[in-house]
Amino acid sequence: MTVEIARHWRLKAQRYGLIGEVCPTCHGKIFPPRDVCPHCAGEAGPAFQFSGQGEVYSYTTIHNAPEGYEGNVPYVVALIKLDEGPMITAQLTDIDVAEVEIGLPVEMVTRKLMEHGEEGLIQYGYKFRPDLVTA
Ligand SMILES: [Zn+2]
């Protein structure tokens, strides 16, 4: 792998990584970033890069997608408990809806979220897929 490609991947990881904060007072992990720590109500601290790994805490199967998401139904939106503690809501990918269960280990991936018709604008964002390493 060349240096240029390595740098490209690093930049991508920053852009799409789970960036939250860590509290300087109670050291609680915070996501998404905010002004006040939800754990101790102190001032929220410096940026913190989450591992992107966690487990399914609860989930909902979506059969009627909003405009722009129709090609994906049915899909699962899960409340994910990150390894560092915070909860995050995200769509699951690379999994059959019937295989989703509470406690399933998952990891973050960057995926295409939606397309805007003929202009072909594509919005990217994070989703979570089964974490096969720790599963
Ligand atoms: Zn705190």
PDB file of C-alpha atoms and ligand atoms in Angstrom:
ATOM      1  CA  MET A   1       0.000   0.000   0.000  1.00  0.00           C
ATOM      2  CA  THR A   2       1.434   3.377  -0.956  1.00  0.00           C
ATOM      3  CA  VAL A   3       1.685   6.320   1.393  1.00  0.00           C
ATOM      4  CA  GLU A   4      -0.966   8.177  -0.602  1.00  0.00           C
ATOM      5  CA  ILE A   5      -3.498   5.394  -0.180  1.00  0.00           C
ATOM      6  CA  ALA A   6      -2.677   5.012   3.482  1.00  0.00           C
ATOM      7  CA  ARG A   7      -3.273   8.727   4.020  1.00  0.00           C
ATOM      8  CA  HIS A   8      -6.532   8.525   2.102  1.00  0.00           C
ATOM      9  CA  TRP A   9      -7.809   5.794   4.381  1.00  0.00           C
ATOM     10  CA  ARG A  10      -6.769   7.678   7.463  1.00  0.00           C
ATOM     11  CA  LEU A  11      -8.691  10.757   6.359  1.00  0.00           C
ATOM     12  CA  LYS A  12     -11.720   8.615   5.623  1.00  0.00           C
ATOM     13  CA  ALA A  13     -11.531   7.057   9.052  1.00  0.00           C
ATOM     14  CA  GLN A  14     -11.583  10.529  10.587  1.00  0.00           C
ATOM     15  CA  ARG A  15     -14.468  11.717   8.478  1.00  0.00           C
ATOM     16  CA  TYR A  16     -16.642   8.699   9.101  1.00  0.00           C
ATOM     17  CA  GLY A  17     -15.380   7.581  12.470  1.00  0.00           C
ATOM     18  CA  LEU A  18     -17.484   7.874  15.565  1.00  0.00           C
ATOM     19  CA  ILE A  19     -16.169  11.054  17.107  1.00  0.00           C
ATOM     20  CA  GLY A  20     -17.563  11.853  20.505  1.00  0.00           C
ATOM     21  CA  GLU A  21     -16.043  13.330  23.617  1.00  0.00           C
ATOM     22  CA  VAL A  22     -14.594  12.187  26.893  1.00  0.00           C
ATOM     23  CA  CYS A  23     -15.504  14.085  30.056  1.00  0.00           C
ATOM     24  CA  PRO A  24     -12.468  15.623  31.824  1.00  0.00           C
ATOM     25  CA  THR A  25     -14.302  15.485  35.157  1.00  0.00           C
ATOM     26  CA  CYS A  26     -15.850  12.010  35.392  1.00  0.00           C
ATOM     27  CA  HIS A  27     -14.102  10.463  32.346  1.00  0.00           C
ATOM     28  CA  GLY A  28     -17.465   9.315  30.967  1.00  0.00           C
ATOM     29  CA  LYS A  29     -17.669   8.773  27.212  1.00  0.00           C
ATOM     30  CA  ILE A  30     -20.082  11.094  25.379  1.00  0.00           C
ATOM     31  CA  PHE A  31     -21.805  10.603  22.025  1.00  0.00           C
ATOM     32  CA  PRO A  32     -22.893  12.569  20.127  1.00  0.00           C
ATOM     33  CA  PRO A  33     -20.675  15.512  21.154  1.00  0.00           C
ATOM     34  CA  ARG A  34     -22.426  18.133  23.280  1.00  0.00           C
ATOM     35  CA  ASP A  35     -21.621  21.034  25.579  1.00  0.00           C
ATOM     36  CA  VAL A  36     -22.511  19.411  28.880  1.00  0.00           C
ATOM     37  CA  CYS A  37     -21.567  15.936  30.118  1.00  0.00           C
ATOM     38  CA  PRO A  38     -24.738  13.813  30.511  1.00  0.00           C
ATOM     39  CA  HIS A  39     -23.049  11.831  33.285  1.00  0.00           C
ATOM     40  CA  CYS A  40     -21.995  14.584  35.686  1.00  0.00           C
ATOM     41  CA  ALA A  41     -23.373  17.812  34.115  1.00  0.00           C
ATOM     42  CA  GLY A  42     -19.841  19.213  33.932  1.00  0.00           C
ATOM     43  CA  GLU A  43     -18.400  20.830  30.854  1.00  0.00           C
ATOM     44  CA  ALA A  44     -17.870  18.206  28.129  1.00  0.00           C
ATOM     45  CA  GLY A  45     -14.293  17.501  27.206  1.00  0.00           C
ATOM     46  CA  PRO A  46     -11.953  16.878  24.267  1.00  0.00           C
ATOM     47  CA  ALA A  47     -12.782  14.778  21.216  1.00  0.00           C
ATOM     48  CA  PHE A  48     -12.728  11.020  21.595  1.00  0.00           C
ATOM     49  CA  GLN A  49     -12.636   8.435  18.814  1.00  0.00           C
ATOM     50  CA  PHE A  50     -14.954   5.540  19.552  1.00  0.00           C
ATOM     51  CA  SER A  51     -14.012   2.031  18.504  1.00  0.00           C
ATOM     52  CA  GLY A  52     -17.238   1.671  16.542  1.00  0.00           C
ATOM     53  CA  GLN A  53     -17.961  -1.619  18.299  1.00  0.00           C
ATOM     54  CA  GLY A  54     -20.909  -2.462  20.460  1.00  0.00           C
ATOM     55  CA  GLU A  55     -23.974  -4.646  20.708  1.00  0.00           C
ATOM     56  CA  VAL A  56     -27.653  -4.469  19.793  1.00  0.00           C
ATOM     57  CA  TYR A  57     -29.614  -3.133  22.774  1.00  0.00           C
ATOM     58  CA  SER A  58     -33.016  -3.032  21.070  1.00  0.00           C
ATOM     59  CA  TYR A  59     -34.209  -2.871  17.467  1.00  0.00           C
ATOM     60  CA  THR A  60     -37.123  -2.179  15.138  1.00  0.00           C
ATOM     61  CA  THR A  61     -37.742  -3.708  11.719  1.00  0.00           C
ATOM     62  CA  ILE A  62     -38.774  -1.073   9.156  1.00  0.00           C
ATOM     63  CA  HIS A  63     -41.158  -2.233   6.409  1.00  0.00           C
ATOM     64  CA  ASN A  64     -42.321   1.141   5.119  1.00  0.00           C
ATOM     65  CA  ALA A  65     -39.298   3.233   4.235  1.00  0.00           C
ATOM     66  CA  PRO A  66     -39.333   7.015   3.864  1.00  0.00           C
ATOM     67  CA  GLU A  67     -38.765   8.502   0.418  1.00  0.00           C
ATOM     68  CA  GLY A  68     -35.296   7.695  -0.848  1.00  0.00           C
ATOM     69  CA  TYR A  69     -34.937   4.567   1.259  1.00  0.00           C
ATOM     70  CA  GLU A  70     -37.487   2.369  -0.546  1.00  0.00           C
ATOM     71  CA  GLY A  71     -34.861   0.109  -2.102  1.00  0.00           C
ATOM     72  CA  ASN A  72     -33.740  -1.088   1.306  1.00  0.00           C
ATOM     73  CA  VAL A  73     -36.894  -2.446   2.948  1.00  0.00           C
ATOM     74  CA  PRO A  74     -37.226  -4.319   5.105  1.00  0.00           C
ATOM     75  CA  TYR A  75     -34.320  -3.122   7.209  1.00  0.00           C
ATOM     76  CA  VAL A  76     -33.521  -2.901  10.883  1.00  0.00           C
ATOM     77  CA  VAL A  77     -32.887   0.231  12.896  1.00  0.00           C
ATOM     78  CA  ALA A  78     -31.186  -0.642  16.151  1.00  0.00           C
ATOM     79  CA  LEU A  79     -30.342   1.088  19.387  1.00  0.00           C
ATOM     80  CA  ILE A  80     -26.717   0.097  19.819  1.00  0.00           C
ATOM     81  CA  LYS A  81     -24.835   0.171  23.081  1.00  0.00           C
ATOM     82  CA  LEU A  82     -21.258   1.099  22.250  1.00  0.00           C
ATOM     83  CA  ASP A  83     -18.430  -0.700  24.052  1.00  0.00           C
ATOM     84  CA  GLU A  84     -17.538   2.661  25.624  1.00  0.00           C
ATOM     85  CA  GLY A  85     -21.057   3.065  27.038  1.00  0.00           C
ATOM     86  CA  PRO A  86     -23.111   5.562  24.998  1.00  0.00           C
ATOM     87  CA  MET A  87     -26.173   4.514  23.002  1.00  0.00           C
ATOM     88  CA  ILE A  88     -26.479   5.268  19.305  1.00  0.00           C
ATOM     89  CA  THR A  89     -29.304   4.692  16.850  1.00  0.00           C
ATOM     90  CA  ALA A  90     -28.243   3.329  13.467  1.00  0.00           C
ATOM     91  CA  GLN A  91     -29.343   1.077  10.642  1.00  0.00           C
ATOM     92  CA  LEU A  92     -28.003  -2.482  10.554  1.00  0.00           C
ATOM     93  CA  THR A  93     -26.528  -3.864   7.347  1.00  0.00           C
ATOM     94  CA  ASP A  94     -25.111  -7.144   6.032  1.00  0.00           C
ATOM     95  CA  ILE A  95     -27.628  -9.128   8.044  1.00  0.00           C
ATOM     96  CA  ASP A  96     -30.951 -10.849   7.455  1.00  0.00           C
ATOM     97  CA  VAL A  97     -33.643  -9.095   9.484  1.00  0.00           C
ATOM     98  CA  ALA A  98     -34.585 -12.470  10.974  1.00  0.00           C
ATOM     99  CA  GLU A  99     -31.081 -12.881  12.415  1.00  0.00           C
ATOM    100  CA  VAL A 100     -31.058  -9.685  14.451  1.00  0.00           C
ATOM    101  CA  GLU A 101     -31.242 -10.259  18.200  1.00  0.00           C
ATOM    102  CA  ILE A 102     -30.643  -8.406  21.438  1.00  0.00           C
ATOM    103  CA  GLY A 103     -26.998  -8.627  22.432  1.00  0.00           C
ATOM    104  CA  LEU A 104     -25.691  -9.237  18.912  1.00  0.00           C
ATOM    105  CA  PRO A 105     -22.115  -7.875  18.637  1.00  0.00           C
ATOM    106  CA  VAL A 106     -21.873  -5.244  15.888  1.00  0.00           C
ATOM    107  CA  GLU A 107     -19.248  -2.950  14.396  1.00  0.00           C
ATOM    108  CA  MET A 108     -19.533   0.305  12.482  1.00  0.00           C
ATOM    109  CA  VAL A 109     -19.122   0.459   8.727  1.00  0.00           C
ATOM    110  CA  THR A 110     -19.479   3.365   6.318  1.00  0.00           C
ATOM    111  CA  ARG A 111     -22.252   2.746   3.838  1.00  0.00           C
ATOM    112  CA  LYS A 112     -24.363   4.494   1.261  1.00  0.00           C
ATOM    113  CA  LEU A 113     -27.471   5.762   3.040  1.00  0.00           C
ATOM    114  CA  MET A 114     -29.613   7.063   0.198  1.00  0.00           C
ATOM    115  CA  GLU A 115     -29.651   8.287  -3.393  1.00  0.00           C
ATOM    116  CA  HIS A 116     -31.356  11.401  -4.665  1.00  0.00           C
ATOM    117  CA  GLY A 117     -33.041  10.418  -7.927  1.00  0.00           C
ATOM    118  CA  GLU A 118     -31.542  11.386 -11.238  1.00  0.00           C
ATOM    119  CA  GLU A 119     -28.913  13.738  -9.870  1.00  0.00           C
ATOM    120  CA  GLY A 120     -27.308  10.678  -8.372  1.00  0.00           C
ATOM    121  CA  LEU A 121     -26.323  12.436  -5.196  1.00  0.00           C
ATOM    122  CA  ILE A 122     -25.372   9.820  -2.693  1.00  0.00           C
ATOM    123  CA  GLN A 123     -25.311  10.396   1.023  1.00  0.00           C
ATOM    124  CA  TYR A 124     -22.925   8.327   3.086  1.00  0.00           C
ATOM    125  CA  GLY A 125     -22.995   7.658   6.757  1.00  0.00           C
ATOM    126  CA  TYR A 126     -22.440   4.967   9.292  1.00  0.00           C
ATOM    127  CA  LYS A 127     -24.310   1.722   9.700  1.00  0.00           C
ATOM    128  CA  PHE A 128     -23.545  -1.291  11.849  1.00  0.00           C
ATOM    129  CA  ARG A 129     -22.991  -4.885  10.759  1.00  0.00           C
ATOM    130  CA  PRO A 130     -22.528  -8.106  12.712  1.00  0.00           C
ATOM    131  CA  ASP A 131     -19.080  -8.216  14.308  1.00  0.00           C
ATOM    132  CA  LEU A 132     -17.883 -11.617  13.162  1.00  0.00           C
ATOM    133  CA  VAL A 133     -14.618 -11.421  15.096  1.00  0.00           C
ATOM    134  CA  THR A 134     -16.200 -11.334  18.540  1.00  0.00           C
ATOM    135  CA  ALA A 135     -19.477 -13.030  17.624  1.00  0.00           C
TER     136      ALA A 135
HETATM  137 ZN    ZN B   1     -18.794  13.966  33.263  1.00  0.00          ZN
END
